[in-house]
PDB file of C-alpha atoms in Angstrom:
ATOM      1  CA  UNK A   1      74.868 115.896 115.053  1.00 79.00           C
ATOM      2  CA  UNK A   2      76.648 119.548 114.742  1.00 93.00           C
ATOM      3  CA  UNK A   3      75.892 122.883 115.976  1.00 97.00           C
ATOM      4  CA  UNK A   4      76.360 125.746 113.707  1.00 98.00           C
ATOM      5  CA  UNK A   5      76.838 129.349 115.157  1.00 98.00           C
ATOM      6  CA  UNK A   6      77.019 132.470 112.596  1.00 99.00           C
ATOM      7  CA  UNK A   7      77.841 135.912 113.649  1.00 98.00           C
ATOM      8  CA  UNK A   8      78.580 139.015 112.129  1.00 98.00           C
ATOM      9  CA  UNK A   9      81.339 141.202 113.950  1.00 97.00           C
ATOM     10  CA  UNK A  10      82.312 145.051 113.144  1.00 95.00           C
ATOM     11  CA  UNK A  11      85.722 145.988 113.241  1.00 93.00           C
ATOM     12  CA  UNK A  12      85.068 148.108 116.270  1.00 93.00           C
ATOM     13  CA  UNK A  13      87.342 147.300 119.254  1.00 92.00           C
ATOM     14  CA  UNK A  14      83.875 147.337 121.521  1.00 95.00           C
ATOM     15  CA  UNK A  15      82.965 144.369 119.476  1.00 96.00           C
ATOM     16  CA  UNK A  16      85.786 142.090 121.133  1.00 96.00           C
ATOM     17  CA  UNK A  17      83.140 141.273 123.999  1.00 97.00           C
ATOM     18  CA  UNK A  18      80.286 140.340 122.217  1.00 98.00           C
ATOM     19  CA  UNK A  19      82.716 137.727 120.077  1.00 98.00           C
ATOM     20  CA  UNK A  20      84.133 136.395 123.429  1.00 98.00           C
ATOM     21  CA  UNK A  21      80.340 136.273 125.230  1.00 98.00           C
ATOM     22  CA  UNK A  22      79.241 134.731 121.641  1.00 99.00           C
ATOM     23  CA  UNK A  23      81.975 131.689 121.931  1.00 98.00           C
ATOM     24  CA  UNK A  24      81.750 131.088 125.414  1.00 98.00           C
ATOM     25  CA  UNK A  25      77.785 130.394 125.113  1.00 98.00           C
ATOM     26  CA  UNK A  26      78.231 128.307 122.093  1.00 98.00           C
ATOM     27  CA  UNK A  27      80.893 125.967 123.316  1.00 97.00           C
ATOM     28  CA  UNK A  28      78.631 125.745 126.602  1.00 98.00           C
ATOM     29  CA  UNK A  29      75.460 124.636 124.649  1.00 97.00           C
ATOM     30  CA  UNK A  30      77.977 121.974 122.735  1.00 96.00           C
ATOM     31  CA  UNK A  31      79.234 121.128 125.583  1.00 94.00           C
ATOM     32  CA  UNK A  32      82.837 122.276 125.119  1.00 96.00           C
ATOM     33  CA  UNK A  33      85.795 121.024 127.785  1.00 95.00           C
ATOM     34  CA  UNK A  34      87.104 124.367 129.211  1.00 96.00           C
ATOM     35  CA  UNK A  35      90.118 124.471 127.586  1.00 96.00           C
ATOM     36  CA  UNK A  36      88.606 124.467 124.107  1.00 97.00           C
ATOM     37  CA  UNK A  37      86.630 127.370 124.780  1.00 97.00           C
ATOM     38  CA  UNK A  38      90.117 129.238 125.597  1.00 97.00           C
ATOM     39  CA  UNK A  39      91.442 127.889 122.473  1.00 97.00           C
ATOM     40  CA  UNK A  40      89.156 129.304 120.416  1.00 98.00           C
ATOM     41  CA  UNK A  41      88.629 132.188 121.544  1.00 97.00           C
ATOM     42  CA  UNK A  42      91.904 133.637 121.824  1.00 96.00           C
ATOM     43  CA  UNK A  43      92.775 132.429 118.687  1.00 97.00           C
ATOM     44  CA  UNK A  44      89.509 134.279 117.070  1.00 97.00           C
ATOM     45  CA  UNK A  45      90.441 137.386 119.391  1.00 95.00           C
ATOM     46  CA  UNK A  46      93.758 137.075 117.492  1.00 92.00           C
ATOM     47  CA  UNK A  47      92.473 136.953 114.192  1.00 94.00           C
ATOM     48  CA  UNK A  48      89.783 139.550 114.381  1.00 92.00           C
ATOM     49  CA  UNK A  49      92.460 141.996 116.102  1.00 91.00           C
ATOM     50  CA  UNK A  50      94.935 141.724 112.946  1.00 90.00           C
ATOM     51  CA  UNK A  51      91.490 142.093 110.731  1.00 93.00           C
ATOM     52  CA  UNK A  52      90.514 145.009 112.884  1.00 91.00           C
ATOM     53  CA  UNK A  53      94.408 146.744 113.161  1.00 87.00           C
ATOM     54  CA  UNK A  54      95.792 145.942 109.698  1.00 87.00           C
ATOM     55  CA  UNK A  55      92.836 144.894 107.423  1.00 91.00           C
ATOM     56  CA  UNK A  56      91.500 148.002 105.899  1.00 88.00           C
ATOM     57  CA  UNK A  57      92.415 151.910 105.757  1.00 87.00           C
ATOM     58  CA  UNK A  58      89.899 152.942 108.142  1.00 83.00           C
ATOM     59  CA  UNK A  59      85.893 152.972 108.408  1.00 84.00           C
ATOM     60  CA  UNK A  60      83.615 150.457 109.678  1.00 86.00           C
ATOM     61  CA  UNK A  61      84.160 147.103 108.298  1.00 94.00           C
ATOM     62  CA  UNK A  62      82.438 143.554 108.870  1.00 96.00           C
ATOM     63  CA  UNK A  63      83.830 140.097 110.004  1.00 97.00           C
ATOM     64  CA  UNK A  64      81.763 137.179 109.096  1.00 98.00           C
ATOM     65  CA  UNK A  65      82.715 134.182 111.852  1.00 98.00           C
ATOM     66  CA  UNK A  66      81.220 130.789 111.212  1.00 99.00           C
ATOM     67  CA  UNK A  67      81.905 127.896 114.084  1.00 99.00           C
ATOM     68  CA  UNK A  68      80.503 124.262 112.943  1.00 99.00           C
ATOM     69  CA  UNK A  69      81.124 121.811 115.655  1.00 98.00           C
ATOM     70  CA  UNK A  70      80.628 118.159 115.977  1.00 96.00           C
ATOM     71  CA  UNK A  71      82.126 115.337 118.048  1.00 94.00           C
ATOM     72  CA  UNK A  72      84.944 114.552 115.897  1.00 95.00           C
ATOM     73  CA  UNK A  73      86.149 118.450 115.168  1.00 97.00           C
ATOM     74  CA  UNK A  74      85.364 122.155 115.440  1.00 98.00           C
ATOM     75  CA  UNK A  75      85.418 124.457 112.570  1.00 99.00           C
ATOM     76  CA  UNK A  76      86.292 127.772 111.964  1.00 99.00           C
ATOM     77  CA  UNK A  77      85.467 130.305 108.943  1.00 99.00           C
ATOM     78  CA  UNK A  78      86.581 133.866 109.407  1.00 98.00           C
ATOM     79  CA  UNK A  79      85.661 135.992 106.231  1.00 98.00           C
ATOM     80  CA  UNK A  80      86.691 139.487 105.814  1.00 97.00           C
ATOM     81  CA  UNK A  81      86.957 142.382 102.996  1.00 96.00           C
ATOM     82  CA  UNK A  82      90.456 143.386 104.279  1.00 95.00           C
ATOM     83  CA  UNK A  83      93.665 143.847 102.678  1.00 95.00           C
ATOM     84  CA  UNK A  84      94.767 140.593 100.768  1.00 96.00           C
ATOM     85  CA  UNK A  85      96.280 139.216 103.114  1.00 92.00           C
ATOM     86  CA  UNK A  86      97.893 134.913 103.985  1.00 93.00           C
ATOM     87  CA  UNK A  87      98.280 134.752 107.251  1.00 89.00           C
ATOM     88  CA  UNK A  88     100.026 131.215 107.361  1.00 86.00           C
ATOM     89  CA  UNK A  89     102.472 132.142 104.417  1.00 88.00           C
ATOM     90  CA  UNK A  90     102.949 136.204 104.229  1.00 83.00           C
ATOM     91  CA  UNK A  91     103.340 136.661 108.270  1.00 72.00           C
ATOM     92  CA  UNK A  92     107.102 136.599 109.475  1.00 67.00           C
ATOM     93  CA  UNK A  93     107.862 133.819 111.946  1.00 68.00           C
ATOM     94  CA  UNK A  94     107.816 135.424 115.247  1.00 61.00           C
ATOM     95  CA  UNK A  95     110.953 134.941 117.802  1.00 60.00           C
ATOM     96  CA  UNK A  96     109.787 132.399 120.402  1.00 63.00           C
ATOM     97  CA  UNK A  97     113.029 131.223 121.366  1.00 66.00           C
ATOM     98  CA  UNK A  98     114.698 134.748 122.801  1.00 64.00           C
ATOM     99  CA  UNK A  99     114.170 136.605 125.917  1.00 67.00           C
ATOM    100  CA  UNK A 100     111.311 138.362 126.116  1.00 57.00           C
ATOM    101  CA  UNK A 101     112.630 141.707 126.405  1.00 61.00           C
ATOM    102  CA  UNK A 102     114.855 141.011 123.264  1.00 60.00           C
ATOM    103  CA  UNK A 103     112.459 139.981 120.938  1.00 52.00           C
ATOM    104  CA  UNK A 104     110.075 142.397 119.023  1.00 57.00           C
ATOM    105  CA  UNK A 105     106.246 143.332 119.693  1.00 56.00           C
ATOM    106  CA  UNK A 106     103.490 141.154 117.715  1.00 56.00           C
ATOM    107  CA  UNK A 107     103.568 138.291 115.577  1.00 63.00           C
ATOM    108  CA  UNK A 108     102.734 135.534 118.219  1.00 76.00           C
ATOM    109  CA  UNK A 109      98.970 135.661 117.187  1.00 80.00           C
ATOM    110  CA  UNK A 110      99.630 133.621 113.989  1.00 87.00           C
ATOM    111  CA  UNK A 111     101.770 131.635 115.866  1.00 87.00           C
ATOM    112  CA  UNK A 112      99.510 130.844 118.540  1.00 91.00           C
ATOM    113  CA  UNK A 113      96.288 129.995 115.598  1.00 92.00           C
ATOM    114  CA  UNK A 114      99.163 127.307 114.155  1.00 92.00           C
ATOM    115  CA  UNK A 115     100.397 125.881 117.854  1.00 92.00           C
ATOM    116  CA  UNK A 116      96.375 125.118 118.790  1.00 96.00           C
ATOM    117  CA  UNK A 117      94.711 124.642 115.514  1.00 97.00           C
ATOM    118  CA  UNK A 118      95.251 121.061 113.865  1.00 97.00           C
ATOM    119  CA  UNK A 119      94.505 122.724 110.414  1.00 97.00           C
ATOM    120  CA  UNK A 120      94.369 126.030 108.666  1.00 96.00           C
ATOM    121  CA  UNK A 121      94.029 127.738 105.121  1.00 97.00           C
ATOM    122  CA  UNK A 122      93.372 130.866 103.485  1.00 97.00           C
ATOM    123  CA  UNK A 123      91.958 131.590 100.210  1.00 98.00           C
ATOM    124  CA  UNK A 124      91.116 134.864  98.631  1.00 98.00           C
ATOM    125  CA  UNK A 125      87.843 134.842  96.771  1.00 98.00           C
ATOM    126  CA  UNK A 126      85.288 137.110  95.446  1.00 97.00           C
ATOM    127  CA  UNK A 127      87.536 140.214  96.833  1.00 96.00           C
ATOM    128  CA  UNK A 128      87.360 138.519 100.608  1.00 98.00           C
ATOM    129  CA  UNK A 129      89.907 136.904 102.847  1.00 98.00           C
ATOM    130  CA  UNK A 130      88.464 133.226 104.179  1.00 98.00           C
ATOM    131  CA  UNK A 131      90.120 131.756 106.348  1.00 98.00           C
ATOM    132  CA  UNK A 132      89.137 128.043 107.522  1.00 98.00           C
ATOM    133  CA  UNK A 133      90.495 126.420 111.104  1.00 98.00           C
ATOM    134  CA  UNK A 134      89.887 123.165 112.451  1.00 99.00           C
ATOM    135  CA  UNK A 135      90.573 121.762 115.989  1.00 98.00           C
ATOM    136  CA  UNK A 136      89.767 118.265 116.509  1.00 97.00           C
ATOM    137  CA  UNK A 137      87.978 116.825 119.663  1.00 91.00           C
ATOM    138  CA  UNK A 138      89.240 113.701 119.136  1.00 79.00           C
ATOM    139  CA  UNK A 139      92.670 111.697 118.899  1.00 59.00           C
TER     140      UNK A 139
END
């Protein structure tokens, strides 16, 4: 059996809590292990902070977020009307080898999605950005 939760998130930075609160009830009600709720919601914090600080020139915008989780694997869907943008093939590979204070600000969030997620895509489509994670609970 799978649990579906939909939400609809504003590019508003005061929004960040009500995503986090959001996740954190879901993946108790579907009994998620700790660590998957962490997972998940940094990597969505991630995501919705690049839709929110690069996405669009300015003005309110929406973030459509769509979990789907079952025993074998948890889902992802993040759709936006930002900027055409692929994270997995347009976003430089960050520096994760120097020291810290040698190596630039940003691009570990993309970096971080690909390190926990076990798959990811993008597609454009009807003038939106999709993007489509899954973490499996098993193997």
């Amino acid at each position: 059996m799978s649990a579906t939760l939909d939400l609809t998130v504003e590019t508003r930075l005061e929004e960040l809590d009500r995503l986090s609160a959001a996740v954190e009830d879901f993946g108790a009600e579907d009994d998620w292990p700790p660590n998957l709720t962490f997972q998940v919601n940094l990597v969505l914090e991630e995501l919705w902070l690049n839709v929110l600080n690069y996405g669009h020139d300015g003005g309110d915008h929406e973030v459509d977020i769509r979990l789907t989780s079952d025993t074998e694997a948890l889902t992802i869907e993040i759709t936006d009307d930002g900027k055409p943008f692929d994270p997995f093939t347009e976003a430089p590979a960050p520096n994760v080898t120097g020291d810290l204070g040698d190596r630039e600000i940003g691009g570990l969030g993309i970096y971080l999605v690909r390190t926990m997620m076990d798959e990811w895509r993008y597609k454009r489509e009807d003038g939106k950005n999709h993007l489509i994670l899954v973490k499996r609970r098993i193997g």
